[in-house]
Coordinates of N, CA and C in Angstrom, one line a residue:
M63 N 6.5 105.7 -40.9 CA 5.5 106.6 -40.9 C 4.5 106.1 -41.8
S64 N 4.7 105.2 -42.9 CA 3.8 104.7 -43.7 C 3.2 103.5 -42.9
N65 N 3.8 102.7 -42.1 CA 3.1 101.9 -41.2 C 2.1 102.3 -40.3
T66 N 2.2 103.6 -39.7 CA 1.5 104.1 -38.9 C 0.1 104.5 -39.7
K67 N 0.3 105.1 -40.7 CA -0.9 105.6 -41.7 C -1.6 104.5 -41.8
E68 N -1.0 103.4 -42.2 CA -1.8 101.9 -42.5 C -2.5 101.6 -41.3
A69 N -2.0 101.7 -40.3 CA -2.5 101.2 -39.0 C -3.8 102.1 -38.7
Q70 N -3.5 103.4 -38.9 CA -4.8 104.4 -38.7 C -5.9 104.1 -39.7
A71 N -5.5 104.1 -40.9 CA -6.6 103.6 -41.9 C -7.1 102.3 -41.6
D72 N -6.4 101.1 -41.0 CA -7.1 99.9 -40.7 C -8.0 100.3 -39.4
A73 N -7.6 101.1 -38.6 CA -8.4 101.4 -37.5 C -9.6 102.1 -37.8
L74 N -9.7 103.0 -38.6 CA -10.7 103.7 -39.2 C -11.6 102.9 -39.9
Q75 N -11.1 101.9 -40.6 CA -12.0 100.9 -41.3 C -12.7 100.1 -40.4
A76 N -12.1 99.5 -39.4 CA -12.6 98.8 -38.4 C -13.7 99.5 -37.7
T77 N -13.5 100.6 -37.4 CA -14.3 101.5 -36.5 C -15.7 101.8 -37.5
A78 N -15.5 102.1 -38.6 CA -16.7 102.1 -39.8 C -17.5 100.9 -39.8
K79 N -16.5 99.8 -39.8 CA -17.5 98.5 -40.0 C -18.1 98.1 -38.7
N80 N -17.6 98.4 -37.6 CA -18.4 98.1 -36.1 C -19.4 98.9 -36.0
A81 N -19.3 100.3 -36.4 CA -20.4 101.3 -36.4 C -21.7 100.7 -37.4
S82 N -21.2 100.3 -38.5 CA -22.4 99.8 -39.5 C -23.0 98.5 -39.0
R83 N -22.0 97.8 -38.3 CA -22.6 96.5 -37.7 C -23.5 96.9 -36.5
A84 N -23.1 97.7 -35.7 CA -24.2 98.3 -34.6 C -25.3 98.8 -35.1
V85 N -25.4 99.6 -36.2 CA -26.5 100.1 -36.7 C -27.7 98.9 -37.1
W86 N -26.9 98.0 -38.0 CA -27.9 97.0 -38.4 C -28.3 96.1 -37.5
L87 N -27.5 95.6 -36.3 CA -28.1 94.8 -35.3 C -29.2 95.8 -34.4
K88 N -29.0 97.0 -34.3 CA -29.9 97.8 -33.8 C -31.2 97.8 -34.4
Q89 N -31.4 97.9 -35.8 CA -32.4 97.8 -36.7 C -33.0 96.3 -36.5
L90 N -32.1 95.4 -36.6 CA -32.9 93.9 -36.7 C -33.6 93.6 -35.2
H91 N -32.7 93.9 -34.1 CA -33.3 94.0 -33.0 C -34.8 94.6 -32.8
Q92 N -34.6 95.8 -33.2 CA -35.9 96.6 -33.3 C -37.1 95.8 -33.9
W93 N -36.8 95.5 -35.3 CA -37.7 94.6 -36.1 C -38.2 93.2 -35.4
H94 N -37.3 92.7 -35.0 CA -37.5 91.5 -34.1 C -38.5 91.6 -32.9
W95 N -38.1 92.5 -31.9 CA -39.2 92.6 -30.9 C -40.4 93.1 -31.2
I96 N -40.5 93.9 -32.1 CA -41.8 94.5 -32.7 C -42.6 93.3 -33.4
S97 N -42.0 92.5 -34.1 CA -42.7 91.4 -34.8 C -42.9 90.4 -33.7
S98 N -42.2 90.1 -32.8 CA -42.5 89.2 -31.8 C -43.8 89.7 -30.9
A99 N -43.8 90.9 -30.6 CA -44.8 91.5 -29.9 C -46.2 91.4 -30.8
L100 N -46.2 91.6 -31.9 CA -47.4 91.7 -32.8 C -47.8 90.0 -32.9
C101 N -47.0 89.3 -32.9 CA -47.5 87.8 -33.2 C -47.5 86.9 -32.0
L102 N -47.3 87.5 -30.7 CA -47.2 86.7 -29.5 C -48.2 86.0 -29.2
L103 N -49.5 86.7 -29.1 CA -50.8 86.0 -28.9 C -51.3 85.1 -30.0
G104 N -50.9 85.4 -31.3 CA -51.3 84.4 -32.3 C -50.5 83.2 -32.2
M105 N -49.3 83.3 -32.0 CA -48.1 82.1 -32.1 C -48.8 81.4 -30.8
F106 N -49.1 81.9 -29.7 CA -49.6 81.0 -28.5 C -51.1 80.3 -29.1
L107 N -51.8 81.1 -29.7 CA -53.0 80.4 -30.0 C -52.9 79.4 -31.1
F108 N -51.9 79.7 -32.1 CA -51.9 78.6 -33.1 C -51.1 77.4 -32.6
S109 N -50.2 77.7 -31.7 CA -49.3 76.5 -30.9 C -50.4 75.5 -30.3
I110 N -51.2 76.3 -29.4 CA -52.4 75.3 -28.6 C -53.3 74.6 -29.6
T111 N -53.6 75.4 -30.6 CA -54.5 74.4 -31.6 C -54.0 73.5 -32.5
G112 N -52.5 73.8 -32.6 CA -51.9 72.9 -33.3 C -51.9 71.6 -32.6
I113 N -51.8 71.5 -31.3 CA -51.7 70.3 -30.4 C -53.2 69.6 -30.6
T114 N -54.1 70.6 -30.3 CA -55.3 70.0 -30.2 C -55.8 69.4 -31.6
L115 N -55.4 69.9 -32.9 CA -55.7 69.3 -34.1 C -54.9 68.1 -34.2
N116 N -53.6 68.1 -33.6 CA -52.8 66.8 -33.8 C -53.4 65.7 -32.9
H117 N -54.3 66.0 -32.0 CA -54.8 64.8 -31.3 C -56.4 65.1 -31.3
A118 N -57.0 65.4 -32.4 CA -58.4 65.5 -32.4 C -59.3 64.2 -32.3
A119 N -58.7 63.2 -32.7 CA -59.3 61.9 -32.3 C -59.3 61.3 -31.0
Q120 N -58.1 61.9 -30.3 CA -58.3 61.7 -28.9 C -59.3 62.4 -28.0
I121 N -59.5 63.6 -28.6 CA -60.5 64.7 -27.7 C -61.8 64.6 -28.3
E122 N -62.7 63.9 -27.4 CA -64.0 63.9 -27.8 C -65.0 65.0 -27.9
A123 N -65.6 65.3 -28.9 CA -66.5 66.2 -29.0 C -67.9 65.7 -29.1
K124 N -68.6 66.3 -28.3 CA -70.1 66.0 -28.1 C -71.1 67.1 -28.9
P125 N -71.2 66.9 -30.0 CA -72.2 68.1 -30.6 C -73.5 68.4 -30.2
T126 N -73.8 69.6 -30.0 CA -75.3 69.9 -29.6 C -76.1 70.4 -30.9
V127 N -77.2 69.6 -31.0 CA -78.0 69.7 -32.2 C -79.2 70.4 -31.8
V128 N -79.6 71.4 -32.3 CA -81.0 72.3 -32.1 C -81.7 72.3 -33.4
R129 N -83.0 71.7 -33.4 CA -83.8 71.5 -34.6 C -85.1 72.6 -34.3
K130 N -85.6 73.3 -35.3 CA -86.9 74.0 -35.0 C -87.4 74.0 -36.5
Q131 N -88.8 74.1 -36.2 CA -89.7 74.1 -37.6 C -90.9 75.2 -37.4
A132 N -91.2 75.6 -38.3 CA -92.2 76.6 -38.6 C -92.9 76.4 -39.8
E133 N -93.7 77.4 -39.9 CA -94.6 77.4 -41.3 C -94.5 78.9 -41.8
A134 N -93.9 78.9 -42.9 CA -93.5 80.4 -43.7 C -94.9 80.8 -44.0
P135 N -95.1 82.1 -44.0 CA -96.2 82.9 -44.6 C -96.5 82.8 -46.2
A136 N -97.8 82.6 -46.4 CA -98.2 82.0 -47.7 C -97.6 82.9 -48.7
A137 N -97.6 84.5 -48.5 CA -97.1 85.4 -49.6 C -95.6 85.2 -49.7
L138 N -94.8 84.8 -48.7 CA -93.4 84.5 -48.9 C -93.3 83.2 -49.4
V139 N -93.8 82.1 -49.6 CA -94.0 81.1 -50.2 C -94.0 81.1 -51.5
A140 N -95.1 81.8 -51.8 CA -95.3 82.2 -53.1 C -94.3 82.7 -54.1
Q141 N -93.7 83.6 -53.1 CA -92.5 84.6 -53.7 C -91.4 83.7 -53.9
L142 N -91.1 82.8 -52.9 CA -89.9 81.8 -53.1 C -90.1 80.8 -54.1
K143 N -91.4 80.4 -54.5 CA -91.9 79.2 -55.4 C -91.4 79.9 -56.5
A144 N -91.8 81.2 -56.9 CA -91.7 81.7 -58.3 C -90.3 81.8 -58.7
L145 N -89.4 82.3 -57.4 CA -87.9 82.3 -57.6 C -87.3 81.0 -57.9
G146 N -87.8 80.0 -57.3 CA -87.4 78.6 -57.3 C -87.7 78.2 -58.9
E147 N -88.5 78.4 -59.5 CA -89.0 78.1 -61.0 C -87.9 78.9 -61.8
E148 N -87.4 80.1 -61.4 CA -86.7 80.7 -62.2 C -85.2 80.5 -62.2
R149 N -84.9 80.0 -60.9 CA -83.5 79.8 -60.3 C -83.2 78.3 -60.4
D150 N -84.1 77.2 -60.9 CA -84.0 75.8 -60.6 C -82.5 75.4 -60.8
G151 N -81.6 74.7 -59.9 CA -80.6 74.1 -60.2 C -79.3 75.3 -59.9
E152 N -79.8 76.5 -59.5 CA -78.8 77.7 -59.4 C -78.5 77.8 -57.9
K153 N -77.5 78.8 -57.8 CA -77.2 79.2 -56.3 C -77.4 80.9 -56.4
A154 N -78.2 81.2 -55.4 CA -78.4 82.8 -55.2 C -79.0 83.2 -53.8
P155 N -78.6 84.3 -53.4 CA -79.1 84.7 -52.2 C -80.6 84.7 -52.0
L156 N -81.2 84.5 -50.7 CA -82.5 84.8 -50.6 C -83.2 86.2 -50.6
P157 N -84.2 86.4 -51.1 CA -84.8 87.7 -51.0 C -84.8 88.3 -49.8
D158 N -84.9 89.7 -49.7 CA -85.1 90.3 -48.4 C -85.8 89.8 -47.5
A159 N -87.2 89.7 -47.9 CA -88.2 89.3 -47.1 C -88.2 87.9 -46.5
A160 N -87.3 87.0 -47.2 CA -87.1 85.6 -46.7 C -86.1 85.8 -45.5
E161 N -85.1 87.0 -45.7 CA -84.1 87.1 -44.6 C -84.6 87.6 -43.3
R162 N -85.7 88.6 -43.8 CA -86.1 89.3 -42.4 C -87.0 88.2 -41.7
W163 N -87.7 87.2 -42.5 CA -88.4 86.3 -41.8 C -87.6 85.3 -40.8
L164 N -86.8 85.0 -41.5 CA -85.8 84.0 -40.8 C -85.1 84.6 -39.3
L165 N -84.8 86.0 -39.7 CA -84.4 86.8 -38.4 C -85.5 87.2 -37.4
D166 N -86.7 87.2 -37.8 CA -87.8 87.3 -36.9 C -88.2 86.2 -36.2
T167 N -88.3 85.1 -37.0 CA -88.6 83.6 -36.4 C -87.5 83.1 -35.5
W168 N -86.3 82.9 -36.0 CA -85.4 82.1 -35.3 C -84.0 82.9 -35.1
S169 N -84.1 84.1 -35.1 CA -82.8 84.9 -35.0 C -81.7 84.5 -35.9
V170 N -82.1 83.9 -37.0 CA -81.2 83.5 -37.9 C -80.6 84.6 -39.1
K171 N -79.5 84.9 -39.1 CA -78.8 85.9 -39.9 C -78.4 85.3 -41.1
A172 N -79.1 85.4 -42.4 CA -78.5 84.7 -43.7 C -77.5 85.6 -44.2
G173 N -77.4 86.9 -44.0 CA -76.2 87.7 -44.4 C -76.0 87.6 -45.9
G174 N -76.9 87.4 -46.8 CA -76.6 87.3 -48.1 C -76.0 86.2 -48.5
R175 N -75.9 85.0 -47.9 CA -75.2 83.8 -48.3 C -76.0 83.1 -49.5
E176 N -75.4 82.3 -50.3 CA -75.9 81.9 -51.4 C -76.8 80.6 -51.0
A177 N -78.0 80.7 -51.4 CA -79.0 79.4 -51.2 C -79.1 78.6 -52.4
E178 N -79.5 77.3 -52.3 CA -79.5 76.2 -53.3 C -81.2 76.3 -53.7
W179 N -81.3 76.5 -54.9 CA -82.8 76.6 -55.2 C -83.4 75.5 -56.3
S180 N -84.4 75.0 -56.2 CA -85.0 74.1 -57.2 C -86.5 74.4 -57.0
V181 N -87.2 73.7 -57.8 CA -88.5 73.7 -58.1 C -89.6 73.5 -56.7
D182 N -88.8 72.6 -55.9 CA -89.7 72.4 -54.8 C -89.2 72.9 -53.5
E183 N -88.0 73.4 -53.4 CA -87.6 74.0 -52.2 C -86.3 74.8 -52.2
V184 N -86.1 75.4 -51.2 CA -84.9 76.3 -51.3 C -84.1 75.8 -49.9
Y185 N -82.9 75.6 -50.0 CA -82.1 75.0 -49.0 C -80.9 76.1 -48.9
L186 N -80.7 76.8 -47.4 CA -79.6 77.5 -47.3 C -78.6 76.8 -46.4
P187 N -77.4 76.8 -46.8 CA -76.3 76.1 -45.9 C -75.7 77.2 -45.3
M188 N -75.3 77.1 -44.1 CA -74.7 78.2 -43.3 C -73.5 77.7 -42.5
P189 N -72.5 76.8 -43.1 CA -71.4 76.5 -42.4 C -70.5 77.6 -41.5
K190 N -70.2 77.1 -40.4 CA -69.3 78.0 -39.3 C -68.5 77.4 -38.7
A191 N -67.5 78.1 -38.0 CA -66.4 77.7 -37.5 C -66.9 76.8 -36.3
G192 N -66.7 75.5 -35.9 CA -67.0 74.9 -34.8 C -68.3 74.2 -34.8
G193 N -69.0 74.2 -36.0 CA -70.4 73.7 -36.2 C -70.9 74.0 -37.4
D194 N -72.3 73.6 -37.7 CA -72.7 73.7 -38.9 C -74.4 74.4 -38.9
A195 N -75.0 74.8 -39.7 CA -76.4 75.4 -39.6 C -77.1 75.2 -41.0
W196 N -78.3 75.0 -41.1 CA -79.1 75.1 -42.5 C -80.4 75.3 -42.3
V197 N -81.0 75.9 -43.3 CA -82.4 76.1 -43.5 C -82.9 75.8 -44.5
R198 N -84.1 75.0 -44.4 CA -84.9 74.6 -45.7 C -86.3 75.2 -45.7
I199 N -86.9 75.4 -46.7 CA -88.3 75.8 -46.8 C -88.6 75.2 -48.1
G200 N -89.9 74.3 -47.7 CA -90.6 73.7 -48.7 C -91.5 74.6 -49.5
F201 N -92.0 74.4 -50.8 CA -92.8 75.3 -51.6 C -94.1 74.6 -51.6
E202 N -94.5 73.5 -51.3 CA -95.9 72.8 -51.4 C -96.6 73.0 -49.9
D203 N -96.1 72.9 -48.9 CA -96.8 73.4 -47.7 C -96.2 74.5 -46.8
G204 N -95.1 75.1 -47.2 CA -94.5 76.1 -46.6 C -93.7 75.8 -45.5
A205 N -93.4 74.5 -45.1 CA -92.8 74.0 -44.0 C -91.4 74.4 -44.0
A206 N -91.0 74.9 -43.2 CA -89.6 75.5 -42.8 C -88.8 74.8 -41.5
E207 N -87.8 74.5 -41.8 CA -86.8 73.7 -40.9 C -85.5 74.3 -40.8
F208 N -85.1 74.4 -39.5 CA -83.8 74.9 -38.9 C -83.1 74.2 -38.2
E209 N -82.0 73.9 -38.6 CA -81.1 73.1 -37.7 C -79.7 73.8 -37.4
N210 N -79.1 73.7 -36.2 CA -77.8 74.4 -35.8 C -77.2 73.4 -35.0
T211 N -75.9 73.0 -35.3 CA -75.0 72.2 -34.7 C -74.1 72.7 -34.3
D212 N -73.6 72.7 -32.9 CA -72.5 73.2 -32.2 C -71.6 72.0 -31.6
R213 N -70.4 72.1 -32.2 CA -69.4 70.8 -31.8 C -68.3 71.3 -30.5
G214 N -68.8 72.5 -30.1 CA -67.8 72.9 -29.0 C -66.6 73.8 -29.3
W215 N -66.0 74.3 -28.1 CA -65.1 75.2 -28.1 C -63.8 74.7 -28.9
I216 N -63.4 73.5 -28.7 CA -62.2 72.7 -29.1 C -62.4 72.8 -30.5
S217 N -63.5 72.3 -31.2 CA -63.7 72.3 -32.6 C -63.6 73.7 -33.2
W218 N -64.3 74.8 -32.7 CA -64.4 76.2 -32.9 C -62.8 76.3 -33.0
L219 N -61.9 76.1 -32.1 CA -60.7 76.6 -32.2 C -59.7 76.2 -33.3
N220 N -60.1 74.8 -33.6 CA -59.5 73.9 -34.6 C -59.8 74.6 -36.0
D221 N -61.0 75.0 -36.2 CA -61.6 75.7 -37.3 C -60.9 77.0 -37.5
V222 N -60.7 77.8 -36.5 CA -60.1 78.9 -36.6 C -58.6 78.8 -36.8
H223 N -57.8 77.7 -36.3 CA -56.5 77.5 -36.5 C -56.5 77.3 -38.3
K224 N -57.4 76.5 -38.9 CA -57.4 76.2 -40.2 C -58.0 77.4 -41.1
G225 N -58.6 78.3 -40.5 CA -59.3 79.5 -41.1 C -60.7 78.8 -42.0
R226 N -61.1 77.6 -41.3 CA -62.4 77.1 -42.2 C -63.7 77.8 -41.6
N227 N -64.3 78.2 -42.3 CA -65.6 78.9 -42.3 C -65.5 80.3 -41.3
T228 N -64.5 80.9 -41.4 CA -63.9 81.9 -40.2 C -64.2 83.4 -41.1
G229 N -64.7 83.5 -42.4 CA -64.7 84.8 -43.0 C -63.5 85.3 -43.4
T230 N -64.0 86.5 -44.2 CA -62.7 87.0 -44.9 C -61.9 87.8 -44.0
A231 N -62.4 88.5 -42.8 CA -61.6 89.2 -41.9 C -60.5 88.2 -41.2
W232 N -60.9 87.2 -40.8 CA -60.0 86.2 -40.2 C -58.9 85.7 -41.4
N233 N -59.3 85.7 -42.5 CA -58.4 85.0 -43.4 C -57.4 86.0 -43.8
W234 N -57.5 87.3 -43.7 CA -56.9 88.3 -43.9 C -55.6 88.4 -42.7
F235 N -56.4 88.1 -41.4 CA -55.6 88.2 -40.4 C -54.4 87.0 -40.4
I236 N -54.9 85.8 -40.8 CA -53.9 84.6 -41.2 C -52.9 85.1 -41.8
D237 N -53.1 85.7 -43.0 CA -52.1 86.1 -44.2 C -51.2 87.0 -43.4
I238 N -51.7 88.2 -42.8 CA -50.9 89.4 -42.2 C -50.1 88.5 -41.1
F239 N -50.5 87.7 -40.3 CA -49.9 87.0 -39.1 C -48.6 86.2 -39.7
A240 N -48.9 85.4 -40.9 CA -47.9 84.7 -41.4 C -46.7 85.7 -41.9
V241 N -46.9 86.7 -42.3 CA -45.8 87.7 -43.0 C -45.1 88.3 -41.7
V242 N -45.9 88.5 -40.5 CA -45.3 89.0 -39.3 C -44.3 87.9 -38.7
C243 N -44.8 86.6 -38.9 CA -43.9 85.6 -38.3 C -42.6 85.1 -39.2
L244 N -42.8 85.4 -40.4 CA -41.8 85.4 -41.4 C -40.7 86.9 -40.9
V245 N -41.0 88.0 -40.7 CA -40.3 88.8 -40.2 C -39.5 88.6 -38.9
F246 N -40.1 87.9 -38.1 CA -39.6 87.6 -36.9 C -38.7 86.3 -36.9
C247 N -38.9 85.4 -37.9 CA -37.9 84.5 -38.2 C -36.6 84.9 -38.9
I248 N -36.9 85.8 -39.8 CA -35.8 86.1 -40.7 C -34.9 87.1 -40.0
T249 N -35.4 88.1 -39.1 CA -34.7 88.8 -38.2 C -33.9 88.0 -37.1
G250 N -34.6 87.0 -36.7 CA -33.9 86.2 -35.6 C -32.7 85.4 -36.2
F251 N -32.9 84.9 -37.5 CA -31.8 84.4 -38.0 C -30.4 85.1 -38.2
L252 N -30.8 86.3 -38.7 CA -29.9 87.5 -39.1 C -29.1 88.0 -37.8
I253 N -29.9 88.0 -36.6 CA -29.2 88.3 -35.5 C -28.4 87.2 -34.9
L254 N -28.7 86.0 -35.2 CA -28.0 84.9 -34.7 C -26.7 84.9 -35.7
K255 N -26.8 85.2 -36.9 CA -25.6 85.4 -37.9 C -24.7 86.2 -37.3
F256 N -25.1 87.6 -37.1 CA -24.4 88.5 -36.6 C -23.4 88.0 -35.1
H257 N -24.0 87.2 -34.4 CA -23.4 86.8 -33.2 C -22.7 85.5 -33.3
A258 N -22.8 84.9 -34.3 CA -22.2 83.5 -34.8 C -20.6 83.4 -34.3
A259 N -20.1 84.3 -34.5 CA -18.5 84.4 -34.6 C -18.2 84.2 -33.0
N260 N -19.0 84.7 -32.3 CA -18.8 84.5 -30.7 C -19.4 83.4 -29.8
R261 N -20.3 82.8 -30.8 CA -21.1 81.6 -30.4 C -21.0 80.4 -31.1
P262 N -20.0 79.6 -31.0 CA -19.5 78.5 -31.8 C -20.8 77.6 -32.1
S263 N -21.6 77.4 -31.1 CA -22.7 76.3 -31.2 C -24.0 77.0 -32.3
T264 N -24.0 78.0 -32.5 CA -25.0 78.6 -33.4 C -25.4 78.0 -34.6
W265 N -24.5 77.7 -35.5 CA -24.8 77.3 -36.9 C -24.9 75.6 -36.4
P266 N -24.3 75.0 -35.6 CA -24.9 73.5 -35.4 C -26.0 73.4 -35.0
V267 N -26.6 74.2 -33.9 CA -27.9 74.3 -33.5 C -29.0 74.5 -34.8
I268 N -28.6 75.5 -35.3 CA -29.6 76.0 -36.6 C -29.6 74.5 -37.7
G269 N -28.5 74.1 -37.7 CA -28.4 73.2 -38.8 C -29.5 71.7 -38.1
L270 N -29.3 71.5 -36.9 CA -29.9 70.6 -36.0 C -31.5 70.8 -36.1
G271 N -31.9 72.1 -36.1 CA -33.3 72.6 -36.3 C -33.8 72.5 -37.5
M272 N -32.9 72.4 -38.6 CA -33.5 72.2 -40.0 C -33.4 70.5 -40.3
L273 N -32.4 70.1 -39.7 CA -32.2 68.8 -39.9 C -33.4 67.6 -39.6
I274 N -33.8 67.8 -38.2 CA -34.8 67.1 -37.4 C -36.0 66.9 -38.2
P275 N -36.7 68.2 -38.6 CA -37.9 68.0 -39.3 C -38.0 67.2 -40.9
I276 N -36.8 67.5 -41.5 CA -36.5 67.0 -42.8 C -36.4 65.5 -42.7
V277 N -35.6 64.9 -41.7 CA -35.6 63.5 -41.5 C -36.7 62.9 -41.1
I278 N -37.6 63.2 -40.2 CA -38.8 62.9 -39.9 C -39.7 62.7 -40.8
A279 N -39.9 63.9 -41.7 CA -40.7 63.8 -42.9 C -40.4 62.9 -44.1
L280 N -39.1 62.8 -44.3 CA -38.4 61.8 -45.2 C -38.8 60.3 -44.9
L281 N -38.6 60.0 -43.4 CA -38.6 58.8 -43.0 C -39.8 58.1 -42.6
F282 N -40.8 59.1 -42.0 CA -41.9 58.6 -41.2 C -43.1 59.3 -41.7
I283 N -43.0 59.8 -42.8 CA -44.5 60.5 -43.3 C -44.6 59.7 -44.7
H284 N -45.6 58.7 -44.7 CA -45.9 58.0 -45.9 C -47.3 58.4 -46.4

């Protein structure tokens, strides 16, 4: 009789263990597929741009440079000159009047970026993904220059990959995307752990996947 009771207790314990395992597996699979769906396009994009970044020297980029010149209104130059004397050597945004003039003249959106001020001129750098741009206004003659450099789509994608000059929203996206990728990796590892007993090759393959980059990094990165 005691043996029967012990067998029943073991059976109940095994059933409870299997039920708990099934619940955990269900939750892990759910988090795994949700995280994979959320980061699918991002992983595709970052994989492609990882290749283009790794072969940046072999991929030719022909930058397109556009230069424009104009003469700023005398009233605006006088305002900028007065600010230049106050802010000599400092960085501060352009006044609203200057931003409106740039927008009307060259469709340039300064967007509150900080300009570099001196007693002779104001220089506004406008770096961007895949290129560069700048505006300079001289105070002596009011000569204004605008230059825009576009290095093409490959350069743009590479800068997007690195988060270079992409703005706050994209930087937040990269951080959130990285967290989702971590969820994807961790849930995938735990799912493998649950199935490892029935798949003998699980741990050797995981170990190989960890060992290969470590060995390459130690032996070939100088």
